[in-house]
Amino acid sequence: MGNEVKEPNVKFAQTYLGRLGAVLPLIAMIGGMIAMVAMGYRSTRNFWAAGFLSLVVGFLVYKDKKEFTNAVTAGLQDHILAFMTACFLMAGVMSKILAASHLVDALLYLLSRAQVPLGLVPLICFLIATVLSTSTGSAATAINATGPILLPLAVGMGCDVNLICGAILAGACFGDNLAPISDTTIASSLTQEVDTMRVVRSRLKYSLIAGACACIGYVIIGITTSSGQIAQAPDVDGSYLSSLVFLVIPVLAIVLMLRKQGVFTSLLVSELVGLVMLFVFGYTDLPGLINADDGLLPSAFNGMSGSIIFLFFIFIMVSLISRAGVLDMILNLMKRHAGSDRDAEIAAGAMVSLVSVAISSGTSAITFCGPIIRKFLRPFRIDRARCANILDGLGCGIGYLVPTNAACLNLVAIAVSAGVVSEGYSSVSFVAFNFHSIALAIVFWFAILTGWGRKHETKEELLADGVNPDA
């Protein structure tokens, strides 16, 4: 048994209403998020209120208020939270640097010059969104950068708007799931206490299979819905073609991670290179870098503040229910009913899938479920990279298929503002064309149910984690 499982004689914090009171902070947070989604408040910033509600409930049910304060402090002092916060800030800067580099303009220029069959345009839209989301680690950046240009471009060529929206959404999901600088990759790996690049390497086979299925889907649907003509080449500004060189920045970050430099150091070094390149290319200046209203650095940090503050509340909530014995109670329940690794993975997979649907956000679900799932699965000693993959794969796979997901709603707004659809257009029309998310969910549930790819932690890994492998 891992060292996270407490002995029966450990004294837990006392709560009013007994076990029900102990679990109320968790119920308050989940219930608060679901209620906000139902009322149309789906931003991570809206979920701060659910976190605050959980904090208030914890204060009310804890009998010893000093013990409550200690639990809150312990949650905020968690080393995983501290490292995730730093990495999230760096990931935000990376996304802004690549957005400012006009990389998307260079990619779109190449698309406009290529003489491709109309049936392949959906595939190319998927691949462009994939490159951008994987480079920046941000689905939002990929959608916001490609949507306003790709949608009118592809629809003007004669492509179906629903198919193109689905392709852009799928490409955004690809990078969000796989990129080592993505917030979901960082959250899934760090909450499972595993090196980010080890997670990415082990995730490749799942993501590439899902990506290949998506490519096949877009080729088949694209060809069958087109008449085989060559896509009309629109006029796209080619002055930013040299911005393709900015692809060296994410490549440098990945190389540094592979050389065991750590995610934070790798991001920082590659971003310093990127900032120098922005100045050299004339894409920014000192005010553009530090201006409080729209400067690159303030905008990057502000963009990540929603996720970071949400993280604070999650770790506080987990600490509150952990000190009250809730997690140990659930672990004991799992020991009685989850008689195998497969059962434990099914429970973890079901949790992140249901939370993704309930709060319409795979990213928030990954962040919320990560610390809890680590405690759930740790006693089974399942390889922690696999745990991170299940968490991220199902969070992104299921999350991006929920029509009320923020990315889906964002894409609807872009489509309406671009004039390719009318007011009243709904994301329900295109989520079924998000072939990558569909394939990703199927691949990971197949892996869970069949045991494909399942490994266990070695004695060396357990010892490095401070766990007695013979316990």
Short mmCIF file of C-alpha atoms in Angstrom, two decimals:
data_model
loop_
_atom_site.label_atom_id
_atom_site.label_comp_id
_atom_site.label_asym_id
_atom_site.label_seq_id
_atom_site.Cartn_x
_atom_site.Cartn_y
_atom_site.Cartn_z
CA MET A 1 0.00 0.00 0.00
CA GLY A 2 1.31 3.47 -0.93
CA ASN A 3 2.21 5.95 1.75
CA GLU A 4 -0.87 8.05 0.96
CA VAL A 5 -3.12 5.55 2.73
CA LYS A 6 -3.33 6.35 6.42
CA GLU A 7 -3.40 3.84 9.18
CA PRO A 8 -6.70 3.20 10.97
CA ASN A 9 -5.51 4.94 14.17
CA VAL A 10 -4.74 8.25 12.46
CA LYS A 11 -6.79 11.06 13.96
CA PHE A 12 -8.77 13.01 11.38
CA ALA A 13 -10.26 16.48 11.72
CA GLN A 14 -13.69 16.42 13.34
CA THR A 15 -16.63 17.81 11.37
CA TYR A 16 -20.24 18.57 12.15
CA LEU A 17 -22.67 16.02 10.60
CA GLY A 18 -19.93 13.39 10.67
CA ARG A 19 -19.01 11.86 7.31
CA LEU A 20 -21.61 13.93 5.48
CA GLY A 21 -20.07 17.11 6.84
CA ALA A 22 -16.60 15.93 5.85
CA VAL A 23 -17.62 15.45 2.22
CA LEU A 24 -19.70 18.64 1.95
CA PRO A 25 -16.81 20.85 0.65
CA LEU A 26 -16.42 18.48 -2.31
CA ILE A 27 -20.18 18.41 -2.92
CA ALA A 28 -20.36 22.20 -2.67
CA MET A 29 -17.64 22.71 -5.26
CA ILE A 30 -19.01 20.23 -7.79
CA GLY A 31 -22.58 21.36 -7.21
CA GLY A 32 -21.58 25.01 -7.52
CA MET A 33 -19.85 24.43 -10.86
CA ILE A 34 -22.79 22.45 -12.25
CA ALA A 35 -25.22 25.17 -11.15
CA MET A 36 -23.11 27.86 -12.84
CA VAL A 37 -22.96 25.92 -16.10
CA ALA A 38 -26.75 25.53 -15.98
CA MET A 39 -27.07 29.30 -15.58
CA GLY A 40 -24.72 29.96 -18.50
CA TYR A 41 -21.59 30.83 -16.50
CA ARG A 42 -18.96 28.51 -17.95
CA SER A 43 -15.67 30.36 -17.55
CA THR A 44 -13.01 29.10 -15.19
CA ARG A 45 -13.23 32.50 -13.52
CA ASN A 46 -16.91 31.80 -12.76
CA PHE A 47 -15.80 28.64 -10.97
CA TRP A 48 -13.89 30.75 -8.45
CA ALA A 49 -17.25 31.28 -6.74
CA ALA A 50 -17.71 27.50 -6.45
CA GLY A 51 -14.26 27.29 -4.88
CA PHE A 52 -15.13 30.04 -2.43
CA LEU A 53 -18.39 28.24 -1.58
CA SER A 54 -16.38 25.08 -0.86
CA LEU A 55 -14.10 27.11 1.42
CA VAL A 56 -17.06 28.57 3.32
CA VAL A 57 -18.68 25.15 3.71
CA GLY A 58 -15.40 23.74 4.98
CA PHE A 59 -15.20 26.52 7.57
CA LEU A 60 -18.75 25.81 8.74
CA VAL A 61 -18.37 22.02 9.08
CA TYR A 62 -14.92 21.95 10.72
CA LYS A 63 -15.34 21.88 14.48
CA ASP A 64 -11.80 23.10 15.17
CA LYS A 65 -11.28 26.35 13.25
CA LYS A 66 -7.53 26.18 13.84
CA GLU A 67 -7.50 22.79 12.16
CA PHE A 68 -9.47 24.35 9.29
CA THR A 69 -6.84 27.07 8.90
CA ASN A 70 -4.07 24.47 8.94
CA ALA A 71 -5.85 22.49 6.22
CA VAL A 72 -6.23 25.58 4.02
CA THR A 73 -2.58 26.52 4.54
CA ALA A 74 -1.44 22.97 3.76
CA GLY A 75 -3.39 23.02 0.50
CA LEU A 76 -1.78 26.29 -0.59
CA GLN A 77 1.69 25.08 0.41
CA ASP A 78 1.47 21.92 -1.70
CA HIS A 79 4.65 21.72 -3.81
CA ILE A 80 2.69 20.45 -6.81
CA LEU A 81 0.47 23.53 -6.71
CA ALA A 82 3.50 25.82 -6.54
CA PHE A 83 5.18 24.17 -9.51
CA MET A 84 1.96 24.06 -11.54
CA THR A 85 1.45 27.77 -10.94
CA ALA A 86 4.92 28.62 -12.25
CA CYS A 87 4.52 26.35 -15.28
CA PHE A 88 1.07 27.73 -16.10
CA LEU A 89 2.50 31.26 -16.15
CA MET A 90 5.29 30.20 -18.49
CA ALA A 91 2.85 28.35 -20.76
CA GLY A 92 0.78 31.52 -21.05
CA VAL A 93 3.83 33.51 -22.16
CA MET A 94 4.74 30.88 -24.77
CA SER A 95 1.25 31.05 -26.24
CA LYS A 96 1.34 34.85 -26.51
CA ILE A 97 4.80 34.86 -28.11
CA LEU A 98 3.73 32.50 -30.89
CA ALA A 99 0.45 34.35 -31.38
CA ALA A 100 2.41 37.61 -31.84
CA SER A 101 4.84 35.97 -34.28
CA HIS A 102 2.33 35.82 -37.18
CA LEU A 103 3.04 32.11 -37.50
CA VAL A 104 -0.60 31.46 -38.41
CA ASP A 105 -0.37 34.00 -41.27
CA ALA A 106 2.59 32.09 -42.68
CA LEU A 107 0.75 28.78 -42.49
CA LEU A 108 -2.37 30.23 -44.12
CA TYR A 109 -0.31 31.73 -46.92
CA LEU A 110 1.13 28.30 -47.69
CA LEU A 111 -2.42 26.90 -47.76
CA SER A 112 -3.61 29.60 -50.14
CA ARG A 113 -0.74 28.92 -52.55
CA ALA A 114 -1.14 25.15 -52.60
CA GLN A 115 -3.19 23.73 -55.45
CA VAL A 116 -5.11 21.15 -53.43
CA PRO A 117 -8.35 19.31 -54.20
CA LEU A 118 -11.33 20.82 -52.44
CA GLY A 119 -11.96 17.53 -50.67
CA LEU A 120 -8.64 17.84 -48.82
CA VAL A 121 -9.30 21.33 -47.43
CA PRO A 122 -10.98 20.01 -44.20
CA LEU A 123 -7.91 17.84 -43.58
CA ILE A 124 -5.59 20.80 -44.13
CA CYS A 125 -7.66 22.95 -41.76
CA PHE A 126 -7.32 20.20 -39.14
CA LEU A 127 -3.55 20.00 -39.69
CA ILE A 128 -3.04 23.78 -39.49
CA ALA A 129 -5.01 23.97 -36.22
CA THR A 130 -3.01 20.96 -35.00
CA VAL A 131 0.35 22.61 -35.76
CA LEU A 132 -0.68 25.84 -34.08
CA SER A 133 -2.21 24.24 -30.97
CA THR A 134 0.76 21.90 -30.56
CA SER A 135 3.21 24.78 -31.02
CA THR A 136 1.49 27.14 -28.59
CA GLY A 137 0.02 24.53 -26.23
CA SER A 138 -3.24 26.46 -26.40
CA ALA A 139 -6.51 25.37 -27.97
CA ALA A 140 -7.90 28.90 -27.54
CA THR A 141 -4.98 30.42 -29.43
CA ALA A 142 -5.41 27.92 -32.27
CA ILE A 143 -9.14 28.63 -32.56
CA ASN A 144 -8.85 32.41 -32.25
CA ALA A 145 -5.97 32.61 -34.70
CA THR A 146 -7.23 30.23 -37.38
CA GLY A 147 -11.01 30.54 -37.09
CA PRO A 148 -11.47 34.10 -38.41
CA ILE A 149 -9.35 33.28 -41.48
CA LEU A 150 -9.87 29.56 -42.14
CA LEU A 151 -13.66 29.63 -41.85
CA PRO A 152 -14.37 32.26 -44.54
CA LEU A 153 -11.45 30.89 -46.56
CA ALA A 154 -12.69 27.29 -46.62
CA VAL A 155 -16.40 28.11 -46.85
CA GLY A 156 -15.64 30.50 -49.69
CA MET A 157 -13.94 27.61 -51.46
CA GLY A 158 -17.15 25.60 -51.17
CA CYS A 159 -16.57 23.52 -48.02
CA ASP A 160 -19.30 22.71 -45.50
CA VAL A 161 -19.12 25.10 -42.55
CA ASN A 162 -19.94 22.40 -39.98
CA LEU A 163 -17.15 20.18 -41.26
CA ILE A 164 -14.60 23.03 -41.11
CA CYS A 165 -15.68 24.06 -37.60
CA GLY A 166 -15.30 20.44 -36.50
CA ALA A 167 -11.86 20.20 -38.10
CA ILE A 168 -10.61 23.38 -36.40
CA LEU A 169 -11.98 22.21 -33.04
CA ALA A 170 -10.36 18.80 -33.51
CA GLY A 171 -6.99 20.34 -34.34
CA ALA A 172 -7.23 22.56 -31.27
CA CYS A 173 -7.96 19.48 -29.15
CA PHE A 174 -4.95 17.61 -30.58
CA GLY A 175 -2.41 20.13 -29.32
CA ASP A 176 -4.21 20.72 -26.06
CA ASN A 177 -3.98 17.01 -25.34
CA LEU A 178 -0.44 16.31 -26.53
CA ALA A 179 1.70 19.47 -26.41
CA PRO A 180 4.17 19.40 -23.49
CA ILE A 181 3.50 23.12 -22.92
CA SER A 182 -0.29 22.70 -22.83
CA ASP A 183 -2.03 23.54 -19.55
CA THR A 184 -3.82 20.18 -19.61
CA THR A 185 -0.56 18.28 -20.15
CA ILE A 186 1.11 20.21 -17.34
CA ALA A 187 -1.88 19.71 -15.03
CA SER A 188 -2.29 16.01 -15.80
CA SER A 189 1.42 15.22 -15.40
CA LEU A 190 2.15 17.31 -12.31
CA THR A 191 -0.96 16.20 -10.42
CA GLN A 192 0.13 12.62 -11.08
CA GLU A 193 3.68 13.50 -9.98
CA VAL A 194 5.42 12.46 -13.18
CA ASP A 195 7.84 14.10 -15.61
CA THR A 196 5.99 15.91 -18.39
CA MET A 197 8.08 14.54 -21.26
CA ARG A 198 7.68 10.98 -19.99
CA VAL A 199 3.94 11.55 -20.17
CA VAL A 200 4.14 13.02 -23.67
CA ARG A 201 6.27 10.12 -24.94
CA SER A 202 3.88 7.55 -23.51
CA ARG A 203 0.86 9.51 -24.81
CA LEU A 204 2.12 9.64 -28.39
CA LYS A 205 0.71 6.29 -29.45
CA TYR A 206 -2.77 7.12 -28.20
CA SER A 207 -2.84 10.63 -29.64
CA LEU A 208 -1.35 9.67 -33.00
CA ILE A 209 -3.84 6.83 -33.45
CA ALA A 210 -6.69 9.22 -32.69
CA GLY A 211 -5.14 11.83 -34.99
CA ALA A 212 -4.75 9.31 -37.81
CA CYS A 213 -8.41 8.31 -37.44
CA ALA A 214 -9.36 11.99 -37.62
CA CYS A 215 -7.30 12.48 -40.78
CA ILE A 216 -8.97 9.50 -42.44
CA GLY A 217 -12.37 10.84 -41.42
CA TYR A 218 -11.72 14.30 -42.88
CA VAL A 219 -10.38 12.84 -46.13
CA ILE A 220 -13.39 10.54 -46.56
CA ILE A 221 -16.03 13.13 -45.64
CA GLY A 222 -14.19 15.90 -47.51
CA ILE A 223 -13.95 13.94 -50.75
CA THR A 224 -17.49 12.56 -50.62
CA THR A 225 -18.96 16.03 -50.05
CA SER A 226 -16.94 17.79 -52.77
CA SER A 227 -17.07 17.52 -56.53
CA GLY A 228 -13.34 16.93 -56.90
CA GLN A 229 -12.43 20.40 -58.17
CA ILE A 230 -9.27 22.26 -57.19
CA ALA A 231 -9.75 24.65 -54.27
CA GLN A 232 -9.90 28.29 -55.31
CA ALA A 233 -6.76 30.12 -54.21
CA PRO A 234 -7.78 33.23 -52.25
CA ASP A 235 -5.56 36.27 -51.83
CA VAL A 236 -3.60 35.95 -48.58
CA ASP A 237 -0.79 38.27 -47.51
CA GLY A 238 2.54 36.50 -47.91
CA SER A 239 4.66 39.09 -46.12
CA TYR A 240 4.80 36.97 -42.98
CA LEU A 241 6.15 33.81 -44.63
CA SER A 242 9.46 34.25 -42.78
CA SER A 243 7.55 33.77 -39.50
CA LEU A 244 7.76 30.02 -40.08
CA VAL A 245 11.14 30.30 -38.35
CA PHE A 246 9.26 30.80 -35.06
CA LEU A 247 8.50 27.07 -35.09
CA VAL A 248 12.01 26.73 -33.66
CA ILE A 249 10.70 28.00 -30.29
CA PRO A 250 8.43 25.06 -29.35
CA VAL A 251 10.97 22.70 -30.90
CA LEU A 252 13.67 24.17 -28.63
CA ALA A 253 11.39 23.73 -25.58
CA ILE A 254 10.80 20.07 -26.45
CA VAL A 255 14.50 19.42 -27.04
CA LEU A 256 15.38 20.94 -23.66
CA MET A 257 12.71 18.83 -21.94
CA LEU A 258 14.07 15.71 -23.61
CA ARG A 259 17.50 16.67 -22.25
CA LYS A 260 16.00 16.58 -18.73
CA GLN A 261 16.07 20.35 -18.21
CA GLY A 262 12.59 20.35 -16.68
CA VAL A 263 9.43 21.93 -18.02
CA PHE A 264 9.87 25.29 -16.26
CA THR A 265 13.50 25.81 -17.33
CA SER A 266 12.74 24.61 -20.87
CA LEU A 267 9.84 27.03 -21.24
CA LEU A 268 11.78 29.95 -19.78
CA VAL A 269 14.83 29.48 -22.02
CA SER A 270 12.78 29.01 -25.20
CA GLU A 271 10.64 32.05 -24.35
CA LEU A 272 13.72 34.23 -23.90
CA VAL A 273 14.78 33.18 -27.40
CA GLY A 274 11.26 33.91 -28.66
CA LEU A 275 11.20 37.39 -27.12
CA VAL A 276 14.53 38.25 -28.75
CA MET A 277 13.15 37.03 -32.09
CA LEU A 278 10.02 39.19 -31.71
CA PHE A 279 12.23 42.27 -31.23
CA VAL A 280 14.48 41.32 -34.15
CA PHE A 281 11.50 40.83 -36.49
CA GLY A 282 9.95 44.08 -35.29
CA TYR A 283 6.80 42.36 -34.02
CA THR A 284 7.01 44.01 -30.60
CA ASP A 285 8.73 46.78 -28.70
CA LEU A 286 9.20 47.58 -25.02
CA PRO A 287 5.71 49.10 -24.53
CA GLY A 288 4.20 46.19 -26.46
CA LEU A 289 5.92 43.85 -24.06
CA ILE A 290 5.09 45.46 -20.71
CA ASN A 291 2.04 47.72 -21.26
CA ALA A 292 -0.42 47.01 -18.46
CA ASP A 293 -3.47 47.08 -20.75
CA ASP A 294 -2.43 44.96 -23.71
CA GLY A 295 1.28 44.16 -23.28
CA LEU A 296 2.42 40.65 -24.09
CA LEU A 297 3.58 39.73 -20.58
CA PRO A 298 0.65 41.25 -18.62
CA SER A 299 -1.82 39.68 -21.09
CA ALA A 300 -0.14 36.29 -20.77
CA PHE A 301 -0.20 36.32 -16.97
CA ASN A 302 -3.74 37.68 -16.86
CA GLY A 303 -4.87 34.97 -19.28
CA MET A 304 -3.61 32.24 -16.95
CA SER A 305 -4.91 33.83 -13.72
CA GLY A 306 -8.32 32.18 -14.10
CA SER A 307 -6.84 28.68 -14.13
CA ILE A 308 -4.32 29.44 -11.38
CA ILE A 309 -6.84 30.82 -8.88
CA PHE A 310 -9.12 27.89 -9.67
CA LEU A 311 -6.16 25.63 -8.88
CA PHE A 312 -5.78 27.30 -5.47
CA PHE A 313 -9.38 26.49 -4.55
CA ILE A 314 -9.06 22.89 -5.80
CA PHE A 315 -6.00 22.18 -3.67
CA ILE A 316 -7.64 23.81 -0.65
CA MET A 317 -10.75 21.66 -1.13
CA VAL A 318 -8.69 18.48 -1.52
CA SER A 319 -6.77 19.33 1.65
CA LEU A 320 -10.00 19.96 3.57
CA ILE A 321 -11.60 16.65 2.64
CA SER A 322 -8.31 14.77 3.01
CA ARG A 323 -7.74 15.98 6.60
CA ALA A 324 -11.34 15.08 7.41
CA GLY A 325 -10.72 11.51 6.23
CA VAL A 326 -12.86 11.60 3.07
CA LEU A 327 -10.15 10.46 0.67
CA ASP A 328 -9.16 7.60 2.96
CA MET A 329 -12.82 6.60 3.22
CA ILE A 330 -13.12 6.55 -0.57
CA LEU A 331 -9.87 4.61 -0.90
CA ASN A 332 -11.14 1.99 1.52
CA LEU A 333 -14.39 1.83 -0.45
CA MET A 334 -12.43 1.34 -3.66
CA LYS A 335 -10.37 -1.41 -2.05
CA ARG A 336 -13.56 -3.29 -1.30
CA HIS A 337 -15.25 -2.75 -4.66
CA ALA A 338 -12.38 -2.16 -7.09
CA GLY A 339 -10.86 -5.60 -7.02
CA SER A 340 -8.52 -5.00 -9.96
CA ASP A 341 -6.50 -2.35 -11.76
CA ARG A 342 -9.16 -2.35 -14.46
CA ASP A 343 -11.89 -1.51 -11.96
CA ALA A 344 -9.81 1.33 -10.53
CA GLU A 345 -9.13 2.78 -13.98
CA ILE A 346 -12.80 2.53 -14.91
CA ALA A 347 -13.68 4.50 -11.77
CA ALA A 348 -11.06 7.16 -12.57
CA GLY A 349 -12.10 7.34 -16.22
CA ALA A 350 -15.77 7.61 -15.31
CA MET A 351 -15.00 10.39 -12.85
CA VAL A 352 -13.14 12.65 -15.30
CA SER A 353 -15.66 11.88 -18.08
CA LEU A 354 -18.69 12.75 -15.94
CA VAL A 355 -17.09 15.88 -14.50
CA SER A 356 -16.12 17.01 -18.03
CA VAL A 357 -19.74 16.72 -19.13
CA ALA A 358 -21.17 18.17 -15.92
CA ILE A 359 -19.09 21.37 -16.00
CA SER A 360 -18.69 21.58 -19.81
CA SER A 361 -14.92 21.84 -19.57
CA GLY A 362 -12.30 19.17 -20.03
CA THR A 363 -9.53 21.51 -18.88
CA SER A 364 -11.30 22.35 -15.62
CA ALA A 365 -12.21 18.68 -15.14
CA ILE A 366 -8.56 17.64 -15.52
CA THR A 367 -7.45 20.29 -13.05
CA PHE A 368 -10.22 19.38 -10.61
CA CYS A 369 -9.95 15.60 -10.83
CA GLY A 370 -6.13 15.36 -11.04
CA PRO A 371 -5.24 15.59 -7.33
CA ILE A 372 -8.15 13.31 -6.38
CA ILE A 373 -7.42 10.66 -9.02
CA ARG A 374 -3.76 10.56 -7.95
CA LYS A 375 -4.86 9.61 -4.45
CA PHE A 376 -7.38 7.12 -5.87
CA LEU A 377 -4.94 5.27 -8.12
CA ARG A 378 -1.74 5.54 -6.13
CA PRO A 379 -2.43 2.45 -3.95
CA PHE A 380 -2.81 0.36 -7.13
CA ARG A 381 0.68 1.44 -8.22
CA ILE A 382 -0.43 1.90 -11.81
CA ASP A 383 2.22 3.71 -13.84
CA ARG A 384 1.63 7.38 -13.13
CA ALA A 385 2.23 8.38 -16.76
CA ARG A 386 -0.71 6.15 -17.68
CA CYS A 387 -2.80 7.79 -14.97
CA ALA A 388 -1.95 11.19 -16.46
CA ASN A 389 -2.85 9.94 -19.94
CA ILE A 390 -6.25 8.64 -18.84
CA LEU A 391 -6.94 11.93 -17.09
CA ASP A 392 -5.95 14.10 -20.05
CA GLY A 393 -7.16 11.81 -22.82
CA LEU A 394 -10.70 11.55 -21.50
CA GLY A 395 -10.79 15.16 -20.29
CA CYS A 396 -9.95 16.41 -23.79
CA GLY A 397 -11.78 13.63 -25.61
CA ILE A 398 -15.06 14.07 -23.75
CA GLY A 399 -14.70 17.76 -22.87
CA TYR A 400 -14.45 19.01 -26.46
CA LEU A 401 -17.57 17.06 -27.44
CA VAL A 402 -19.80 18.95 -25.01
CA PRO A 403 -21.64 21.61 -27.07
CA THR A 404 -21.53 24.08 -24.17
CA ASN A 405 -17.73 23.81 -23.89
CA ALA A 406 -16.07 27.26 -24.02
CA ALA A 407 -14.07 26.31 -27.13
CA CYS A 408 -17.25 25.30 -28.97
CA LEU A 409 -19.03 28.51 -27.99
CA ASN A 410 -15.98 30.54 -29.00
CA LEU A 411 -15.97 28.89 -32.44
CA VAL A 412 -19.68 29.68 -32.86
CA ALA A 413 -19.03 33.35 -32.10
CA ILE A 414 -16.17 33.43 -34.63
CA ALA A 415 -18.30 31.76 -37.32
CA VAL A 416 -21.12 34.28 -36.78
CA SER A 417 -18.79 37.29 -36.76
CA ALA A 418 -17.06 36.01 -39.93
CA GLY A 419 -20.43 35.98 -41.67
CA VAL A 420 -20.33 32.32 -42.72
CA VAL A 421 -23.38 31.44 -40.58
CA SER A 422 -26.37 33.35 -39.30
CA GLU A 423 -27.31 34.27 -35.74
CA GLY A 424 -28.69 31.29 -33.87
CA TYR A 425 -26.01 28.90 -35.17
CA SER A 426 -25.30 26.21 -32.59
CA SER A 427 -22.24 24.14 -31.77
CA VAL A 428 -24.53 21.10 -31.80
CA SER A 429 -24.22 21.36 -35.59
CA PHE A 430 -20.49 20.63 -35.66
CA VAL A 431 -19.35 18.74 -32.52
CA ALA A 432 -20.05 15.45 -34.32
CA PHE A 433 -17.38 16.47 -36.87
CA ASN A 434 -14.74 16.72 -34.13
CA PHE A 435 -13.30 13.37 -35.17
CA HIS A 436 -10.16 13.65 -33.06
CA SER A 437 -12.01 14.01 -29.75
CA ILE A 438 -14.33 11.14 -30.65
CA ALA A 439 -11.37 8.92 -31.53
CA LEU A 440 -9.45 10.03 -28.43
CA ALA A 441 -12.32 9.05 -26.11
CA ILE A 442 -12.70 5.66 -27.85
CA VAL A 443 -8.95 4.95 -27.76
CA PHE A 444 -8.63 5.63 -24.03
CA TRP A 445 -11.74 3.72 -23.04
CA PHE A 446 -10.45 0.82 -25.15
CA ALA A 447 -7.12 1.04 -23.28
CA ILE A 448 -8.90 1.04 -19.92
CA LEU A 449 -11.26 -1.84 -20.69
CA THR A 450 -8.67 -4.07 -22.38
CA GLY A 451 -5.60 -3.12 -20.35
CA TRP A 452 -3.71 -2.06 -23.49
CA GLY A 453 -0.59 -0.15 -22.45
CA ARG A 454 -1.12 -0.71 -18.72
CA LYS A 455 2.11 -0.81 -16.69
CA HIS A 456 2.97 -0.57 -13.03
CA GLU A 457 5.51 1.55 -11.23
CA THR A 458 8.91 -0.08 -10.75
CA LYS A 459 10.60 -0.41 -7.38
CA GLU A 460 13.06 2.26 -8.45
CA GLU A 461 10.24 4.71 -9.20
CA LEU A 462 8.55 3.96 -5.89
CA LEU A 463 11.78 4.45 -3.95
CA ALA A 464 12.43 7.74 -5.77
CA ASP A 465 8.95 8.82 -4.67
CA GLY A 466 9.73 7.96 -1.06
CA VAL A 467 7.46 4.90 -1.04
CA ASN A 468 8.47 1.57 0.44
CA PRO A 469 7.86 -0.89 -2.45
CA ASP A 470 7.49 -3.75 0.00
CA ALA A 471 4.81 -2.02 2.10
#
